[in-house]
Short mmCIF file of C-alpha atoms in Angstrom, two decimals:
data_model
loop_
_atom_site.label_atom_id
_atom_site.label_comp_id
_atom_site.label_asym_id
_atom_site.label_seq_id
_atom_site.Cartn_x
_atom_site.Cartn_y
_atom_site.Cartn_z
CA MET A 861 123.35 35.51 -42.60
CA THR A 862 121.34 36.01 -39.42
CA SER A 863 119.87 33.49 -37.01
CA ARG A 864 116.44 31.94 -37.61
CA LEU A 865 115.10 33.85 -34.62
CA PRO A 866 116.25 37.43 -33.94
CA LEU A 867 118.82 38.06 -31.22
CA ILE A 868 118.37 40.80 -28.64
CA PHE A 869 121.42 42.08 -26.80
CA GLY A 870 120.94 41.98 -23.03
CA ALA A 871 122.61 44.93 -21.30
CA GLY A 872 122.13 43.45 -17.83
CA SER A 873 125.90 43.03 -17.59
CA PHE A 874 126.52 46.78 -18.08
CA GLY A 875 126.99 49.00 -15.05
CA LEU A 876 129.19 50.27 -12.28
CA PRO A 877 130.46 47.78 -9.69
CA GLY A 878 128.89 47.59 -6.25
CA PRO A 879 126.69 45.47 -3.97
CA ARG A 880 123.54 46.38 -5.93
CA SER A 881 125.05 45.96 -9.37
CA ASN A 882 123.16 42.67 -9.85
CA GLY A 883 126.16 40.96 -11.37
CA ALA A 884 127.22 43.75 -13.74
CA ARG A 885 130.64 42.87 -15.16
CA ILE A 886 131.08 45.40 -17.97
CA HIS A 887 132.21 48.40 -15.96
CA THR A 888 133.20 50.91 -18.65
CA VAL A 889 131.25 52.54 -21.44
CA GLU A 890 134.12 51.80 -23.83
CA HIS A 891 133.90 48.06 -23.18
CA ALA A 892 130.11 48.14 -23.51
CA GLN A 893 130.37 50.02 -26.82
CA GLN A 894 132.70 47.35 -28.24
CA LEU A 895 130.12 44.67 -27.49
CA VAL A 896 127.22 46.61 -28.96
CA ASP A 897 129.26 47.43 -32.08
CA CYS A 898 129.95 43.73 -32.54
CA TYR A 899 126.28 42.89 -32.05
CA MET A 900 125.13 45.53 -34.56
CA SER A 901 127.70 44.38 -37.13
CA HIS A 902 125.70 41.15 -37.47
CA GLY A 903 122.53 43.02 -38.45
CA TYR A 904 120.66 42.91 -35.13
CA ASN A 905 118.97 45.97 -33.68
CA THR A 906 117.50 45.65 -30.17
CA ILE A 907 119.12 46.42 -26.79
CA ASP A 908 117.38 45.20 -23.64
CA THR A 909 117.96 46.88 -20.29
CA ALA A 910 116.05 47.61 -17.07
CA ARG A 911 115.96 50.06 -14.20
CA LEU A 912 117.20 47.20 -12.01
CA TYR A 913 120.32 46.43 -14.05
CA GLY A 914 123.53 47.78 -12.66
CA GLY A 915 121.52 49.54 -9.98
CA GLY A 916 120.28 51.91 -12.69
CA THR A 917 123.69 52.42 -14.30
CA SER A 918 123.06 50.08 -17.24
CA GLU A 919 120.63 52.66 -18.64
CA GLU A 920 123.16 55.41 -17.90
CA PHE A 921 125.86 53.57 -19.84
CA LEU A 922 123.55 53.32 -22.85
CA SER A 923 122.94 57.07 -22.78
CA GLN A 924 126.66 57.59 -23.43
CA MET A 925 126.80 55.08 -26.28
CA GLU A 926 126.15 55.19 -30.00
CA LEU A 927 123.45 52.61 -30.72
CA GLY A 928 122.91 53.24 -34.42
CA ALA A 929 119.43 52.14 -35.49
CA CYS A 930 118.92 49.98 -32.40
CA PHE A 931 115.71 50.00 -30.43
CA VAL A 932 115.97 50.21 -26.64
CA ASP A 933 113.67 48.24 -24.34
CA THR A 934 113.56 48.74 -20.57
CA LYS A 935 111.62 47.59 -17.53
CA VAL A 936 110.22 48.80 -14.23
CA TYR A 937 110.92 46.51 -11.26
CA PRO A 938 108.88 46.40 -8.03
CA GLY A 939 111.74 46.51 -5.55
CA GLN A 940 109.34 47.41 -2.75
CA HIS A 941 105.66 46.83 -2.13
CA GLY A 942 103.66 49.53 -3.83
CA ASP A 943 106.18 50.35 -6.56
CA PHE A 944 103.55 49.57 -9.20
CA SER A 945 101.20 52.24 -7.95
CA ALA A 946 100.37 54.95 -10.48
CA LYS A 947 102.92 57.21 -8.82
CA GLY A 948 105.57 54.50 -8.65
CA ILE A 949 105.21 53.51 -12.31
CA ARG A 950 105.45 57.13 -13.44
CA GLU A 951 108.49 57.83 -11.27
CA SER A 952 110.33 54.73 -12.50
CA LEU A 953 109.69 55.54 -16.15
CA LYS A 954 110.83 59.11 -15.57
CA LYS A 955 114.10 57.82 -14.10
CA SER A 956 114.59 55.50 -17.06
CA LEU A 957 113.96 58.29 -19.57
CA GLU A 958 116.40 60.58 -17.75
CA ALA A 959 119.02 57.83 -17.52
CA LEU A 960 118.70 56.84 -21.19
CA GLY A 961 119.05 60.45 -22.32
CA LYS A 962 119.02 60.67 -26.12
CA HIS A 963 117.61 57.17 -26.60
CA ASN A 964 113.86 56.61 -26.78
CA ILE A 965 112.11 53.60 -25.26
CA ARG A 966 110.50 51.14 -27.63
CA THR A 967 109.16 48.51 -25.19
CA PHE A 968 108.28 49.32 -21.58
CA TYR A 969 108.00 46.14 -19.51
CA LEU A 970 106.58 45.35 -16.14
CA HIS A 971 109.60 43.36 -14.94
CA SER A 972 107.64 41.16 -12.53
CA PRO A 973 104.31 41.32 -10.70
CA ASP A 974 103.66 43.66 -7.78
CA ARG A 975 100.69 41.91 -6.22
CA THR A 976 100.36 44.53 -3.47
CA VAL A 977 98.85 46.98 -5.96
CA PRO A 978 95.56 46.41 -7.83
CA ILE A 979 96.52 45.50 -11.38
CA GLU A 980 93.95 47.95 -12.77
CA GLU A 981 95.83 50.84 -11.17
CA THR A 982 99.11 49.70 -12.69
CA LEU A 983 97.64 49.19 -16.15
CA ARG A 984 95.86 52.54 -16.11
CA ALA A 985 99.17 54.22 -15.30
CA VAL A 986 100.93 52.32 -18.09
CA ASN A 987 98.23 53.40 -20.54
CA ASP A 988 98.47 57.03 -19.45
CA LEU A 989 102.22 57.01 -20.04
CA TYR A 990 101.75 55.32 -23.41
CA ALA A 991 99.16 57.94 -24.41
CA GLU A 992 101.67 60.63 -23.47
CA GLY A 993 104.11 59.13 -25.98
CA HIS A 994 106.82 57.92 -23.60
CA PHE A 995 107.21 54.47 -25.21
CA GLU A 996 106.01 52.58 -28.30
CA GLN A 997 104.79 49.24 -26.96
CA PHE A 998 103.98 47.46 -23.71
CA GLY A 999 105.48 44.22 -22.45
CA LEU A 1000 105.27 41.80 -19.53
CA SER A 1001 107.92 39.69 -17.86
CA ASN A 1002 107.74 36.86 -15.32
CA TYR A 1003 103.93 36.83 -14.98
CA ASN A 1004 101.75 33.72 -14.68
CA ALA A 1005 99.67 32.74 -17.70
CA TRP A 1006 96.45 33.49 -15.81
CA GLU A 1007 97.79 36.96 -14.97
CA VAL A 1008 98.58 37.56 -18.64
CA ALA A 1009 95.02 36.59 -19.55
CA GLU A 1010 93.66 38.88 -16.82
CA ILE A 1011 95.79 41.78 -18.06
CA VAL A 1012 94.69 41.27 -21.66
CA GLY A 1013 91.07 41.23 -20.51
CA ILE A 1014 91.39 44.42 -18.48
CA THR A 1015 93.23 46.32 -21.20
CA THR A 1016 90.75 45.17 -23.84
CA ARG A 1017 87.69 46.20 -21.84
CA ASN A 1018 89.14 49.63 -21.12
CA ASN A 1019 90.67 50.16 -24.58
CA TRP A 1020 94.11 50.54 -22.96
CA VAL A 1021 97.45 49.64 -24.51
CA LYS A 1022 97.78 45.85 -24.61
CA PRO A 1023 100.93 43.80 -24.03
CA VAL A 1024 102.47 42.63 -27.29
CA VAL A 1025 105.54 40.83 -25.94
CA TYR A 1026 106.44 38.68 -22.94
CA GLN A 1027 110.00 38.16 -21.73
CA GLY A 1028 110.62 34.94 -19.82
CA CYS A 1029 113.18 32.32 -18.87
CA TYR A 1030 113.43 29.50 -21.41
CA ASN A 1031 116.24 27.14 -22.32
CA ALA A 1032 116.99 23.46 -22.90
CA ILE A 1033 116.76 22.56 -19.19
CA GLU A 1034 114.07 25.09 -18.15
CA ARG A 1035 110.91 24.59 -20.19
CA THR A 1036 108.08 25.15 -17.71
CA THR A 1037 106.74 27.91 -19.97
CA GLU A 1038 105.66 25.34 -22.55
CA VAL A 1039 102.68 23.89 -20.68
CA GLU A 1040 100.40 26.88 -20.05
CA LEU A 1041 102.23 30.12 -20.82
CA PHE A 1042 103.02 29.48 -24.48
CA PRO A 1043 99.44 28.46 -25.37
CA CYS A 1044 98.21 31.61 -23.59
CA LEU A 1045 100.63 33.87 -25.46
CA ARG A 1046 99.83 32.25 -28.81
CA HIS A 1047 96.12 32.69 -28.19
CA PHE A 1048 96.50 36.42 -27.57
CA GLY A 1049 99.12 37.01 -30.28
CA ILE A 1050 101.85 37.96 -27.80
CA GLY A 1051 105.48 37.31 -28.80
CA PHE A 1052 107.92 35.58 -26.46
CA TYR A 1053 111.49 36.76 -25.88
CA ALA A 1054 113.60 34.08 -24.19
CA TYR A 1055 116.09 35.24 -21.60
CA SER A 1056 118.69 33.03 -19.90
CA PRO A 1057 119.25 30.81 -22.98
CA LEU A 1058 122.22 29.24 -21.18
CA ALA A 1059 120.41 28.77 -17.85
CA GLY A 1060 122.12 31.60 -16.02
CA GLY A 1061 125.45 30.47 -17.45
CA LEU A 1062 125.16 26.86 -16.27
CA LEU A 1063 124.97 25.65 -19.89
CA VAL A 1064 128.32 27.27 -20.64
CA GLY A 1065 129.72 24.08 -19.14
CA LYS A 1066 132.28 25.55 -16.75
CA ILE A 1067 130.31 24.94 -13.55
CA LEU A 1068 130.21 21.19 -13.16
CA SER A 1069 130.27 20.94 -9.36
CA GLU A 1070 128.74 22.81 -6.43
CA GLU A 1071 132.24 23.78 -5.34
CA ALA A 1072 132.86 25.45 -8.70
CA MET A 1073 129.58 27.34 -8.27
CA THR A 1074 130.20 28.55 -4.73
CA THR A 1075 133.82 29.57 -5.33
CA LYS A 1076 133.19 31.52 -8.55
CA THR A 1077 133.83 35.20 -7.92
CA GLY A 1078 133.12 38.49 -9.62
CA GLY A 1079 129.87 37.73 -11.43
CA ARG A 1080 126.26 36.71 -11.09
CA TRP A 1081 127.13 33.72 -8.87
CA ASP A 1082 128.98 35.87 -6.31
CA PRO A 1083 126.83 37.23 -3.42
CA LYS A 1084 129.34 40.06 -2.99
CA VAL A 1085 128.53 41.28 -6.49
CA SER A 1086 124.89 40.28 -7.01
CA HIS A 1087 122.10 40.02 -4.47
CA LEU A 1088 120.52 37.50 -6.86
CA ALA A 1089 123.42 35.05 -6.40
CA PRO A 1090 121.81 33.04 -3.56
CA HIS A 1091 118.69 32.56 -5.70
CA LEU A 1092 120.75 31.45 -8.70
CA ARG A 1093 122.73 29.00 -6.61
CA ALA A 1094 119.61 27.51 -5.06
CA THR A 1095 117.94 27.22 -8.46
CA TYR A 1096 120.76 25.66 -10.43
CA ALA A 1097 122.75 23.59 -7.92
CA PRO A 1098 120.36 20.59 -8.22
CA MET A 1099 120.80 20.67 -12.01
CA ILE A 1100 124.59 20.36 -11.99
CA PRO A 1101 124.63 16.53 -12.30
CA VAL A 1102 122.23 16.79 -15.26
CA VAL A 1103 124.44 19.32 -17.01
CA ARG A 1104 127.56 17.29 -16.30
CA GLU A 1105 126.01 14.20 -17.89
CA LEU A 1106 124.73 16.25 -20.84
CA LYS A 1107 128.18 17.70 -21.46
CA GLU A 1108 129.71 14.22 -21.47
CA GLY A 1109 127.13 13.10 -24.02
CA LEU A 1110 127.71 16.11 -26.27
CA ASP A 1111 131.48 15.64 -26.11
CA LYS A 1112 131.01 12.36 -27.98
CA TYR A 1113 129.47 14.30 -30.88
CA GLY A 1114 132.15 16.99 -30.82
CA LEU A 1115 129.67 19.63 -29.68
CA ARG A 1116 130.15 22.35 -27.10
CA LEU A 1117 127.40 22.63 -24.51
CA PRO A 1118 126.50 26.30 -25.23
CA GLU A 1119 126.46 25.64 -28.96
CA ALA A 1120 123.99 22.78 -28.56
CA ALA A 1121 121.83 24.88 -26.22
CA GLN A 1122 121.63 27.82 -28.63
CA ARG A 1123 120.98 25.62 -31.68
CA TRP A 1124 118.23 23.81 -29.78
CA LEU A 1125 116.52 27.13 -29.05
CA GLN A 1126 116.79 28.26 -32.66
CA HIS A 1127 115.62 25.06 -34.35
CA HIS A 1128 114.03 22.54 -31.98
CA SER A 1129 112.31 24.49 -29.20
CA ALA A 1130 108.73 25.76 -29.03
CA LEU A 1131 109.81 29.21 -30.23
CA GLN A 1132 108.31 30.43 -33.48
CA PRO A 1133 108.48 33.43 -35.86
CA GLY A 1134 107.78 36.60 -33.90
CA ASP A 1135 109.77 35.33 -30.91
CA ALA A 1136 113.39 36.21 -30.10
CA VAL A 1137 116.34 35.15 -27.95
CA LEU A 1138 118.34 37.39 -25.61
CA ILE A 1139 122.11 36.98 -25.59
CA GLY A 1140 125.01 38.59 -23.78
CA ALA A 1141 128.76 38.29 -23.37
CA ALA A 1142 131.72 39.62 -21.42
CA SER A 1143 134.02 39.98 -24.43
CA VAL A 1144 133.79 40.51 -28.17
CA GLU A 1145 135.33 37.08 -28.73
CA GLN A 1146 132.67 35.46 -26.56
CA LEU A 1147 129.90 37.41 -28.26
CA GLU A 1148 131.10 36.37 -31.72
CA LYS A 1149 131.03 32.76 -30.57
CA ASN A 1150 127.53 33.12 -29.09
CA ILE A 1151 126.16 34.69 -32.27
CA GLY A 1152 127.88 32.05 -34.38
CA ASP A 1153 126.25 29.32 -32.30
CA CYS A 1154 122.83 30.91 -32.86
CA LYS A 1155 123.41 31.08 -36.62
CA ALA A 1156 124.38 27.40 -36.89
CA GLY A 1157 121.95 24.85 -38.28
CA PRO A 1158 119.72 22.21 -36.68
CA LEU A 1159 121.07 19.43 -34.48
CA SER A 1160 120.97 15.74 -35.27
CA GLU A 1161 118.13 13.61 -33.92
CA GLU A 1162 120.56 11.91 -31.55
CA VAL A 1163 121.66 15.21 -30.02
CA VAL A 1164 118.08 16.45 -29.72
CA GLU A 1165 117.35 13.20 -27.88
CA LEU A 1166 120.20 13.93 -25.46
CA LEU A 1167 118.76 17.37 -24.73
CA GLU A 1168 115.28 15.91 -24.25
CA ARG A 1169 116.65 13.38 -21.77
CA ALA A 1170 118.41 16.19 -19.90
CA TRP A 1171 115.13 18.12 -19.66
CA GLN A 1172 113.32 15.10 -18.27
CA GLN A 1173 116.03 14.75 -15.62
CA ALA A 1174 116.00 18.47 -14.80
CA LYS A 1175 112.22 18.85 -14.78
CA PRO A 1176 111.73 17.95 -11.07
CA PHE A 1177 114.11 20.78 -10.13
CA ALA A 1178 113.08 23.35 -12.73
CA PRO A 1179 111.60 26.48 -11.11
CA HIS A 1180 108.20 27.84 -12.06
CA TYR A 1181 108.52 30.34 -14.90
CA ALA A 1182 106.74 33.19 -13.07
CA TRP A 1183 107.98 35.15 -10.07
#
C-alpha cells in the first residue's frame, strides 16, 4: 500500500558538514543510501535535491549512490544577484550535471526568483537547455502566483518549455498558498509538491519553547550548521504556543503531532491528484515512521477541527509563501 499522494524523498539533509551545509545532517554516502533504500522499498521513485543543498555536496552524494528507477529533480538557486542570467543558469546546470554524474535530471527548478535579471532572459536560457536535452521538465519554487502567471504567459507566447510543477511550503499551520497560488496552479494545470510538511520540524513536537529552539544544536536550527537557522527561528518562534496547544489537544486522542500533520496533508488539505509531498528523515526508523504516517487513513472530524483551530491561531504569524 502507498499513500494517497506520492511521496518524494528530500535529499536536503545529505552533504558534508560545514558552515554552508544548510543543515545537512547525513554526512556519509552509506547512511544516505540506507535511507534511499528504505524509501524505494515502499514503491516511491523520486529524489529531490538542489545545487544549494549541502553546499553542492548533496548532488555529489547522489552520484555515488544506487537509485534504482528513481527520478532525480534538482534546482538552481540565485545566491547572488545576476545568477539567473543566461550564463548563470547554464553554469549552475552544468555544475549539477557534473555533480550528479550518472544520474539524469528529470525536473529542473528555479529555486526562487532572481528579480535582478529580466525573467525573459532566464526563461530563454531554461528553454535552450531543455532543447539541448539536459532535463525532462521545468519547475518553479517559491514564486508569487502573479509571477507564475507571467512565466506561463511568456513561455506560451514564445513556445518555450512551460513549468509543469511548483514546489512550495505547505502544512497544517502554513496554508498561505491556498488563497491565490493554488487557484493559479489549478488554472494552468501545474502540479504542487509540498515541502516542509512538518513546518521545518516544528510539528515533530519536540520544540515546545523558544529555549528548546535556540539551544538545539547540529541541525537546521543551529546557526553554526545552517545559515538559514536565523530565518527559521524568526519564522517559527511565534508559532510555538500554537503547536504546544495543538499537541496537548492531540494527546487526548492518542495521536502524535507529526502523524496528525501528515494525515491532514494526505486527506484533508487542498492537495489533489497530481500533487505530492516531500519527506525526509535522519534515520531509517524515523523514515519508516514518517512513511507509515503518510499511509494512514483520514482523521476524525474532531481532530480536523483541532488542526483548523491551530491554523486560525497561526495565520497572523504565517509567512508569505513566496520568497
